[in-house]
CSV table of C-alpha atoms in Angstrom, one decimal:
chain,number,residue,atom,x,y,z
G,15,ASP,CA,-62.1,25.0,9.5
G,16,GLY,CA,-60.2,23.2,12.2
G,17,ASP,CA,-62.4,24.4,15.1
G,18,PHE,CA,-64.5,21.2,15.0
G,19,ALA,CA,-62.0,18.9,13.4
G,20,VAL,CA,-61.9,15.4,14.8
G,21,LEU,CA,-59.0,15.1,17.3
G,22,GLU,CA,-56.6,12.2,17.7
G,23,THR,CA,-56.7,10.1,20.9
G,24,ALA,CA,-54.5,11.7,23.6
G,25,PHE,CA,-51.2,9.9,24.2
G,26,TYR,CA,-48.2,10.4,26.5
G,27,ASP,CA,-45.5,8.1,25.1
G,28,ALA,CA,-42.9,10.0,23.0
G,29,GLU,CA,-42.2,6.8,21.1
G,30,GLN,CA,-45.6,7.3,19.4
G,31,LEU,CA,-44.6,10.6,17.9
G,32,SER,CA,-44.2,11.0,14.2
G,33,PRO,CA,-40.7,11.4,12.8
G,34,ALA,CA,-41.2,15.2,12.6
G,35,GLY,CA,-42.8,15.2,16.0
G,36,SER,CA,-39.8,13.3,17.5
G,37,VAL,CA,-37.4,15.9,16.1
G,38,TYR,CA,-39.5,18.8,17.6
G,39,TRP,CA,-39.6,17.1,21.0
G,40,ARG,CA,-35.9,16.3,21.0
G,41,ASN,CA,-35.1,19.9,20.0
G,42,HIS,CA,-37.3,21.1,22.9
G,43,GLN,CA,-35.5,18.9,25.4
G,44,GLU,CA,-32.1,20.2,24.1
G,45,GLY,CA,-33.4,23.8,24.5
G,46,LEU,CA,-34.3,23.0,28.2
G,47,GLU,CA,-30.8,21.6,28.8
G,48,ASP,CA,-29.2,24.7,27.2
G,49,ASN,CA,-31.8,27.1,28.7
G,50,LEU,CA,-32.4,28.7,25.4
G,51,ASP,CA,-35.9,30.2,25.0
G,52,SER,CA,-35.8,30.0,21.2
G,53,LYS,CA,-35.1,26.3,21.3
G,54,ILE,CA,-37.6,25.7,24.1
G,55,PHE,CA,-40.7,27.2,22.7
G,56,ALA,CA,-40.5,27.2,18.9
G,57,PRO,CA,-40.2,23.4,18.6
G,58,LEU,CA,-43.2,23.0,20.9
G,59,ASP,CA,-45.3,25.4,18.8
G,60,LEU,CA,-44.5,23.1,15.8
G,61,LEU,CA,-45.1,20.0,17.8
G,62,LEU,CA,-48.5,20.9,19.1
G,63,GLU,CA,-49.5,21.9,15.6
G,64,GLU,CA,-48.2,18.7,14.2
G,65,GLN,CA,-49.5,16.4,16.9
G,66,PRO,CA,-51.9,18.1,19.3
G,67,ALA,CA,-52.7,14.8,21.0
G,68,PHE,CA,-49.3,14.6,22.7
G,69,ILE,CA,-50.2,15.7,26.2
G,70,PRO,CA,-46.6,16.1,27.5
G,71,GLY,CA,-46.2,18.9,25.0
G,72,TYR,CA,-48.7,21.0,26.8
G,73,LEU,CA,-47.4,20.1,30.2
G,74,SER,CA,-43.7,20.9,29.3
G,75,TYR,CA,-44.7,24.1,27.6
G,76,THR,CA,-46.7,25.3,30.6
G,77,GLU,CA,-44.0,24.4,33.0
G,78,ALA,CA,-41.4,26.3,31.0
G,79,LEU,CA,-43.6,29.4,30.9
G,80,ARG,CA,-44.2,29.2,34.7
G,81,ASP,CA,-40.5,28.9,35.3
G,82,ARG,CA,-40.1,32.2,33.5
G,83,ASN,CA,-43.0,33.8,35.3
G,84,ARG,CA,-45.1,34.1,32.1
G,85,ILE,CA,-48.2,33.0,33.9
G,86,ASP,CA,-50.8,34.5,31.5
G,87,GLU,CA,-49.2,32.6,28.6
G,88,ALA,CA,-49.0,29.5,30.7
G,89,VAL,CA,-52.8,29.8,31.3
G,90,GLU,CA,-53.4,30.1,27.5
G,91,ILE,CA,-51.4,26.9,26.7
G,92,VAL,CA,-52.8,24.7,29.4
G,93,THR,CA,-56.3,25.9,28.7
G,94,LEU,CA,-55.8,25.0,25.0
G,95,GLY,CA,-54.9,21.5,26.2
G,96,THR,CA,-57.9,21.1,28.5
G,97,THR,CA,-60.2,22.4,25.9
G,98,ARG,CA,-59.0,19.8,23.4
G,99,TYR,CA,-58.6,17.1,25.9
G,100,PRO,CA,-60.9,17.7,28.9
G,101,ASN,CA,-60.6,14.1,30.2
G,102,GLU,CA,-56.9,14.1,31.0
G,103,PRO,CA,-56.2,14.5,34.8
G,104,PRO,CA,-52.6,15.6,34.4
G,105,LEU,CA,-53.7,18.5,32.2
G,106,VAL,CA,-56.6,19.4,34.6
G,107,ASP,CA,-54.2,19.3,37.6
G,108,VAL,CA,-51.8,21.8,36.0
G,109,ALA,CA,-54.6,24.0,34.6
G,110,VAL,CA,-56.1,24.4,38.1
G,111,GLU,CA,-52.6,25.2,39.6
G,112,VAL,CA,-51.8,27.8,36.9
G,113,GLN,CA,-55.2,29.4,37.1
G,114,ASN,CA,-54.7,29.7,40.9
G,115,GLU,CA,-51.3,31.4,40.3
G,116,ALA,CA,-53.1,33.8,38.0
G,117,GLU,CA,-55.7,34.4,40.6
G,118,GLN,CA,-58.3,33.1,38.2
G,119,TRP,CA,-60.3,31.3,40.9
G,120,LEU,CA,-63.6,31.1,39.0
G,121,GLU,CA,-61.8,29.6,36.0
G,122,ALA,CA,-60.0,27.1,38.3
G,123,SER,CA,-63.3,26.1,39.8
G,124,LEU,CA,-64.9,25.6,36.4
G,125,THR,CA,-62.0,23.6,35.1
G,126,ALA,CA,-62.1,21.2,38.0
G,127,ARG,CA,-65.9,20.9,37.9
G,128,GLN,CA,-65.9,20.3,34.1
G,129,PHE,CA,-63.7,17.3,34.5
G,130,ALA,CA,-66.0,15.9,37.1
G,131,VAL,CA,-69.1,16.5,34.9
G,132,PHE,CA,-67.5,14.9,31.9
G,133,ASN,CA,-66.2,11.9,34.0
G,134,PRO,CA,-68.6,11.2,36.8
G,135,ASP,CA,-67.3,7.7,37.3
G,136,HIS,CA,-63.6,8.6,37.3
G,137,PRO,CA,-61.9,7.7,40.6
G,138,ARG,CA,-60.8,11.3,41.0
G,139,SER,CA,-64.2,12.8,40.2
G,140,GLU,CA,-64.9,13.7,43.9
G,141,GLU,CA,-61.4,15.1,44.4
G,142,PHE,CA,-62.0,17.5,41.5
G,143,LEU,CA,-65.4,18.5,42.8
G,144,GLN,CA,-63.8,19.4,46.1
G,145,LEU,CA,-61.2,21.5,44.2
G,146,ALA,CA,-64.0,23.2,42.4
G,147,ASP,CA,-65.7,24.1,45.7
G,148,GLU,CA,-62.5,25.4,47.2
G,149,ASN,CA,-61.8,27.7,44.3
G,150,TRP,CA,-65.4,28.9,44.2
G,151,GLU,CA,-64.9,29.9,47.9
G,152,ARG,CA,-61.8,31.8,46.8
G,153,TYR,CA,-63.7,33.5,44.0
G,154,GLN,CA,-66.5,34.6,46.4
G,155,SER,CA,-63.9,35.9,48.9
G,156,HIS,CA,-62.4,37.9,46.1
G,157,LEU,CA,-65.8,39.5,45.3
G,158,ARG,CA,-66.4,40.3,48.9
G,159,SER,CA,-63.1,42.0,49.1
G,160,LYS,CA,-63.9,44.1,46.1
G,161,LEU,CA,-67.2,45.1,47.7
G,162,THR,CA,-65.5,46.0,50.9
G,163,GLN,CA,-63.0,48.2,49.1
G,164,ASN,CA,-65.8,49.9,47.2
G,165,ALA,CA,-64.1,48.9,44.0
G,166,ILE,CA,-67.3,47.6,42.5
G,167,ALA,CA,-66.6,49.0,39.0
G,168,ASN,CA,-63.6,46.8,38.7
G,169,VAL,CA,-65.3,43.6,39.7
G,170,LEU,CA,-66.6,43.1,36.2
G,171,THR,CA,-64.9,44.1,33.0
G,172,GLY,CA,-66.9,47.1,31.9
G,173,ALA,CA,-67.9,49.7,34.5
G,174,ALA,CA,-71.6,49.2,33.8
G,175,GLY,CA,-71.7,45.9,35.5
G,176,PHE,CA,-73.9,43.4,33.7
G,177,VAL,CA,-76.8,45.1,32.1
G,178,LEU,CA,-79.8,43.7,30.3
G,179,THR,CA,-81.2,46.1,27.7
G,180,GLY,CA,-84.5,45.9,26.0
G,181,ASN,CA,-87.8,45.8,27.9
G,182,LEU,CA,-86.7,43.6,30.8
G,183,GLY,CA,-86.9,46.2,33.5
G,184,GLY,CA,-83.8,48.3,33.0
G,185,PRO,CA,-80.2,47.9,34.1
G,186,ILE,CA,-78.8,46.3,37.2
G,187,SER,CA,-76.1,48.3,39.0
G,188,ALA,CA,-72.5,47.1,39.4
G,189,VAL,CA,-73.1,46.7,43.2
G,190,GLN,CA,-76.2,44.5,42.5
G,191,SER,CA,-74.2,42.6,39.9
G,192,SER,CA,-71.4,41.7,42.4
G,193,MET,CA,-73.9,40.7,45.1
G,194,LEU,CA,-75.7,38.5,42.6
G,195,LEU,CA,-72.5,36.8,41.5
G,196,MET,CA,-71.6,36.0,45.1
G,197,ARG,CA,-74.9,34.2,45.5
G,198,GLY,CA,-74.1,32.0,42.5
G,199,GLU,CA,-75.5,30.7,39.3
G,200,ASN,CA,-79.0,29.8,40.6
G,201,ARG,CA,-79.6,33.4,41.8
G,202,VAL,CA,-78.3,35.0,38.6
G,203,GLY,CA,-80.5,32.8,36.5
G,204,GLU,CA,-83.5,33.4,38.7
G,205,VAL,CA,-83.3,37.2,38.5
G,206,TYR,CA,-83.1,37.3,34.7
G,207,THR,CA,-85.6,34.5,34.2
G,208,ASN,CA,-88.2,36.4,36.2
G,209,ARG,CA,-87.6,39.5,34.1
G,210,ILE,CA,-88.0,37.6,30.9
G,211,LEU,CA,-91.1,35.8,32.1
G,212,GLU,CA,-92.7,39.2,32.9
G,213,GLN,CA,-92.2,40.5,29.4
G,214,ALA,CA,-91.9,37.6,26.8
G,215,PRO,CA,-95.0,36.1,25.2
G,216,LEU,CA,-95.1,32.5,26.5
G,217,VAL,CA,-96.8,29.3,25.4
G,218,GLU,CA,-99.2,28.4,28.2
G,219,ASP,CA,-100.7,25.3,26.6
G,220,GLU,CA,-100.2,22.6,29.3
G,221,GLU,CA,-99.9,19.8,26.7
G,222,VAL,CA,-96.9,21.5,25.0
G,223,LEU,CA,-95.3,22.5,28.3
G,224,SER,CA,-95.6,19.0,29.8
G,225,TYR,CA,-93.9,17.6,26.7
G,226,VAL,CA,-91.0,20.0,26.8
G,227,ARG,CA,-90.5,19.6,30.6
G,228,GLU,CA,-90.7,15.8,30.3
G,229,VAL,CA,-88.0,15.8,27.6
G,230,GLY,CA,-85.9,18.3,29.6
G,231,ASN,CA,-86.2,16.5,32.9
G,232,LYS,CA,-85.2,13.3,31.3
G,233,LEU,CA,-82.0,15.0,30.2
G,234,THR,CA,-81.2,16.8,33.4
G,235,GLU,CA,-81.5,13.6,35.4
G,236,VAL,CA,-78.2,12.5,33.9
G,237,ALA,CA,-76.6,16.0,33.3
G,238,GLY,CA,-75.2,16.6,36.7
G,239,ARG,CA,-75.3,19.9,38.7
G,240,ASP,CA,-78.1,18.6,40.9
G,241,GLU,CA,-77.8,21.9,42.8
G,242,PHE,CA,-79.5,23.7,39.9
G,243,ASN,CA,-83.2,24.4,39.9
G,244,TYR,CA,-83.8,23.4,36.3
G,245,GLU,CA,-86.7,25.1,34.5
G,246,PHE,CA,-88.0,24.9,30.9
G,247,HIS,CA,-90.0,27.7,29.3
G,248,VAL,CA,-91.5,28.0,25.8
G,249,ILE,CA,-91.5,31.4,24.1
G,250,LEU,CA,-94.3,32.1,21.6
G,251,GLU,CA,-92.0,32.7,18.6
G,252,GLU,CA,-91.9,30.8,15.3
G,253,ASP,CA,-88.1,31.1,14.8
G,254,LEU,CA,-86.0,28.1,15.8
G,255,ASN,CA,-84.1,29.3,18.9
G,256,ALA,CA,-83.1,28.2,22.4
G,257,PHE,CA,-80.9,29.6,25.1
G,258,ALA,CA,-79.8,28.7,28.6
G,259,LEU,CA,-79.4,31.1,31.5
G,260,PRO,CA,-77.1,30.4,34.4
G,261,GLY,CA,-78.4,27.9,36.9
G,262,GLY,CA,-80.2,25.7,34.3
G,263,LYS,CA,-83.0,28.1,33.2
G,264,ILE,CA,-83.7,26.9,29.6
G,265,PHE,CA,-85.8,28.9,27.2
G,266,VAL,CA,-86.9,27.4,23.8
G,267,ASN,CA,-89.0,29.0,21.1
G,268,ALA,CA,-92.2,27.2,19.9
G,269,GLY,CA,-90.5,27.2,16.5
G,270,ALA,CA,-87.9,24.8,17.8
G,271,ILE,CA,-90.6,22.2,18.3
G,272,LEU,CA,-92.1,23.0,14.9
G,273,LYS,CA,-88.9,22.7,13.0
G,274,THR,CA,-87.4,19.6,14.5
G,275,ASN,CA,-88.3,16.2,13.0
G,276,SER,CA,-88.3,14.0,16.1
G,277,GLU,CA,-88.2,14.1,19.9
G,278,ALA,CA,-84.5,13.0,19.6
G,279,GLU,CA,-83.7,16.0,17.5
G,280,PHE,CA,-85.5,18.3,19.9
G,281,ALA,CA,-83.8,16.6,22.9
G,282,GLY,CA,-80.5,17.2,21.1
G,283,LEU,CA,-81.2,20.9,21.0
G,284,LEU,CA,-82.2,21.0,24.7
G,285,ALA,CA,-79.2,18.8,25.7
G,286,HIS,CA,-76.8,21.2,24.0
G,287,GLU,CA,-78.3,24.2,25.8
G,288,ILE,CA,-78.4,22.3,29.1
G,289,SER,CA,-74.7,21.5,28.6
G,290,HIS,CA,-73.9,25.3,28.4
G,291,ALA,CA,-75.6,25.7,31.8
G,292,VAL,CA,-73.9,22.6,33.3
G,293,LEU,CA,-70.5,23.8,32.2
G,294,SER,CA,-71.2,27.3,33.5
G,295,HIS,CA,-70.6,28.9,30.1
G,296,GLY,CA,-73.2,31.7,30.5
G,297,PHE,CA,-72.1,32.4,34.1
G,298,GLN,CA,-68.5,32.6,32.9
G,299,LEU,CA,-69.5,35.3,30.3
G,300,VAL,CA,-71.4,37.2,32.9
G,301,THR,CA,-68.5,37.3,35.2
G,302,GLN,CA,-66.3,38.6,32.4
G,303,GLY,CA,-68.6,41.5,32.0
G,304,GLN,CA,-69.8,40.2,28.7
G,305,LEU,CA,-73.5,40.0,29.2
G,306,THR,CA,-73.8,43.2,27.2
G,307,ALA,CA,-70.8,42.7,24.8
G,308,SER,CA,-71.3,39.0,24.3
G,309,VAL,CA,-75.0,38.8,24.1
G,310,VAL,CA,-76.7,39.4,20.8
G,311,GLN,CA,-78.9,42.4,21.1
G,312,PHE,CA,-82.5,41.8,22.1
G,313,VAL,CA,-84.4,41.3,18.8
G,314,PRO,CA,-87.9,42.7,18.4
G,315,TYR,CA,-90.6,40.0,18.3
G,316,VAL,CA,-92.3,39.3,14.9
G,317,GLY,CA,-95.4,41.5,14.7
G,318,GLY,CA,-93.9,44.4,16.6
G,319,LEU,CA,-94.6,43.1,20.1
G,320,ALA,CA,-92.3,44.4,22.8
G,321,THR,CA,-90.4,41.2,23.5
G,322,ASN,CA,-86.9,40.0,22.9
G,323,VAL,CA,-84.8,37.0,22.6
G,324,LEU,CA,-81.5,36.4,24.5
G,325,VAL,CA,-78.6,34.6,22.8
G,326,PHE,CA,-75.2,34.2,24.3
G,327,SER,CA,-72.3,34.5,21.9
G,328,TYR,CA,-70.3,31.5,23.1
G,329,SER,CA,-66.7,30.8,22.0
G,330,ARG,CA,-65.9,27.9,19.7
G,331,ASP,CA,-64.3,26.1,22.6
G,332,MET,CA,-67.5,26.4,24.6
G,333,GLU,CA,-69.5,25.1,21.6
G,334,ARG,CA,-67.2,22.1,21.3
G,335,GLN,CA,-67.6,21.3,25.0
G,336,ALA,CA,-71.4,21.6,24.8
G,337,ASP,CA,-71.5,19.4,21.7
G,338,HIS,CA,-69.5,16.8,23.5
G,339,LEU,CA,-71.4,16.8,26.8
G,340,GLY,CA,-74.8,17.3,25.1
G,341,THR,CA,-74.3,14.2,22.9
G,342,ARG,CA,-73.3,12.2,26.0
G,343,ILE,CA,-76.4,13.4,27.9
G,344,LEU,CA,-78.6,12.6,24.9
G,345,SER,CA,-77.2,9.0,24.7
G,346,ALA,CA,-77.4,8.5,28.5
G,347,SER,CA,-81.0,9.6,28.5
G,348,GLY,CA,-82.1,6.8,26.1
G,349,TYR,CA,-82.4,8.9,23.0
G,350,ALA,CA,-80.9,8.1,19.6
G,351,SER,CA,-77.4,9.7,20.1
G,352,ASP,CA,-77.4,11.3,16.6
G,353,GLY,CA,-80.3,13.6,17.4
G,354,MET,CA,-78.1,16.7,17.6
G,355,ARG,CA,-76.1,15.6,14.6
G,356,ASN,CA,-79.3,15.1,12.5
G,357,LEU,CA,-80.6,18.5,13.6
G,358,MET,CA,-77.4,20.2,12.5
G,359,GLU,CA,-77.5,18.4,9.2
G,360,THR,CA,-81.1,19.4,8.5
G,361,LEU,CA,-80.5,23.0,9.3
G,362,GLY,CA,-77.3,23.0,7.3
G,363,GLU,CA,-79.1,21.7,4.2
G,364,GLN,CA,-81.7,24.4,4.2
G,365,ASP,CA,-81.1,26.9,1.4
G,366,ASN,CA,-82.1,29.9,3.6
G,367,PRO,CA,-80.5,33.3,3.2
G,368,SER,CA,-81.8,34.1,6.7
G,369,PRO,CA,-80.9,31.0,8.8
G,370,PRO,CA,-82.6,30.3,12.1
G,371,GLN,CA,-81.2,32.5,14.9
G,372,TRP,CA,-80.0,29.5,16.8
G,373,LEU,CA,-78.0,28.3,13.8
G,374,SER,CA,-76.5,31.8,13.2
G,375,THR,CA,-74.9,31.6,16.7
G,376,HIS,CA,-73.9,28.0,16.2
G,377,PRO,CA,-71.9,28.2,12.9
G,378,ASP,CA,-69.8,25.8,10.9
G,379,THR,CA,-72.5,23.2,10.5
G,380,GLU,CA,-70.7,21.0,8.0
G,381,ASN,CA,-67.6,20.5,10.1
G,382,ARG,CA,-69.8,20.0,13.2
G,383,VAL,CA,-71.8,17.3,11.6
G,384,ARG,CA,-68.5,15.4,10.9
G,385,TYR,CA,-67.3,16.1,14.4
G,386,LEU,CA,-70.5,14.9,16.0
G,387,GLU,CA,-70.4,11.7,13.8
G,388,ALA,CA,-66.9,11.0,15.0
G,389,LEU,CA,-67.8,11.7,18.6
G,390,ILE,CA,-70.7,9.2,18.4
G,391,LEU,CA,-68.6,6.5,16.8
G,392,ASN,CA,-65.5,7.0,19.0
G,393,ASN,CA,-67.6,6.7,22.2
G,394,ASP,CA,-69.8,3.9,20.8
G,395,TYR,CA,-73.0,5.8,21.5
G,396,ASP,CA,-76.2,4.1,20.2
G,397,ARG,CA,-77.7,5.8,17.2
G,398,TYR,CA,-80.7,3.4,17.0
G,399,ARG,CA,-82.4,4.1,20.3
G,400,TYR,CA,-85.6,6.2,20.8
G,401,GLU,CA,-86.5,8.7,18.1
G,402,GLY,CA,-90.0,9.7,19.2
G,403,VAL,CA,-91.4,10.7,15.8
G,404,GLU,CA,-95.1,10.0,16.5
G,405,GLU,CA,-95.4,11.9,19.8
G,406,HIS,CA,-93.3,14.7,18.5
G,407,THR,CA,-95.4,15.0,15.4
G,408,ARG,CA,-98.6,15.3,17.5
G,409,ILE,CA,-97.0,18.1,19.6
G,410,ARG,CA,-95.8,19.9,16.5
G,411,GLU,CA,-99.3,20.0,15.2
G,412,ARG,CA,-100.5,21.5,18.4
G,413,VAL,CA,-97.7,24.1,18.3
G,414,ALA,CA,-98.6,24.9,14.7
G,415,GLU,CA,-102.2,25.6,15.8
G,416,ILE,CA,-101.0,27.8,18.6
G,417,LEU,CA,-98.8,29.9,16.4
G,418,ALA,CA,-101.5,30.2,13.7
G,419,ALA,CA,-104.0,31.4,16.3
G,420,GLU,CA,-101.5,34.0,17.6
G,421,GLU,CA,-100.8,35.2,14.0
G,422,GLU,CA,-104.5,35.5,13.4
G,423,GLU,CA,-105.0,37.5,16.6
G,424,GLU,CA,-102.2,39.9,15.6
G,425,GLU,CA,-103.7,40.5,12.2
G,426,GLU,CA,-107.0,41.3,13.8
G,427,GLU,CA,-105.3,43.9,16.0
């Protein structure tokens, strides 16, 4: 239940700790002086559970683990901190350092880039972008080394490389996988986008496509990652679903237009998926060899057509980050900032034993509604800006006609 709980504001001053927190922090300091592991770590576990907003707790915990050469555990602790508090430079600094020590260069690159994306106006934003680029180069060098040593099967967790099943043209070999990863997110996204476009039934109505692209482009203008070639495609499917491939390739079902009540709600859905791309979540799963393990199986299209829908199984931490950034993007684009929140509430209220596919991979709606409400209030995002009900209703009616015509055609066959 706590995955999407509202977090306290980060703080650094030990004077602000609760009485219990002060005791834990003092015991930890004594443990450091006495060099007793039991007194160093147990109090910090209690402290971070009691007051997770106390940033020095993560920093001291990480430093103590590094001193003992427990690098993997240090990565876990500092990553917990940056996930909860992605806007704190001291945490990001240490996270990048520790990820480098663990030779997790891709993760270090993403950690630095995510700070810059969340905080484009921060005085250190450019510095973190440079760090991101440096670590990306290290990651690519690592991949080249693996290729040179003919150790391709070890480049990705899972000897098969990353393999798309279903009717999208068969598997890609481990060698091809590694070469694709070296070329980056844009190329990975392009390869699989082309495969999906060859097989999936698509909405070709120019009025609908123009609407989706107009909404999407409005969001990407403020989303960052200008190096991406953003694309928006509409799959002829009545279920509410959307997904993002690496490099900003966004797919949305026609049903997502049909089942949202306003342009702001639909934009909230797109902003969330755009955020997954901006934060490199899909690419991260791919590099971990999870495109097979972490992707919901391709689901046969209603009516028996040979098409499938791709859904990444993101972690709760990734979902929190996409909620956070997506709401900021929505607000910065001029939409009512509660579009995503309203969509989650609408879906959560539906008494449906078979929830929309998108909702089934984005669980915990009740807590997320509360979390999104707090996010909007704490950041003073405007809930009373553009809703776009009239235009959205017109496009919904057009989509309903298209889906009805498709269903009629299937019945005739």
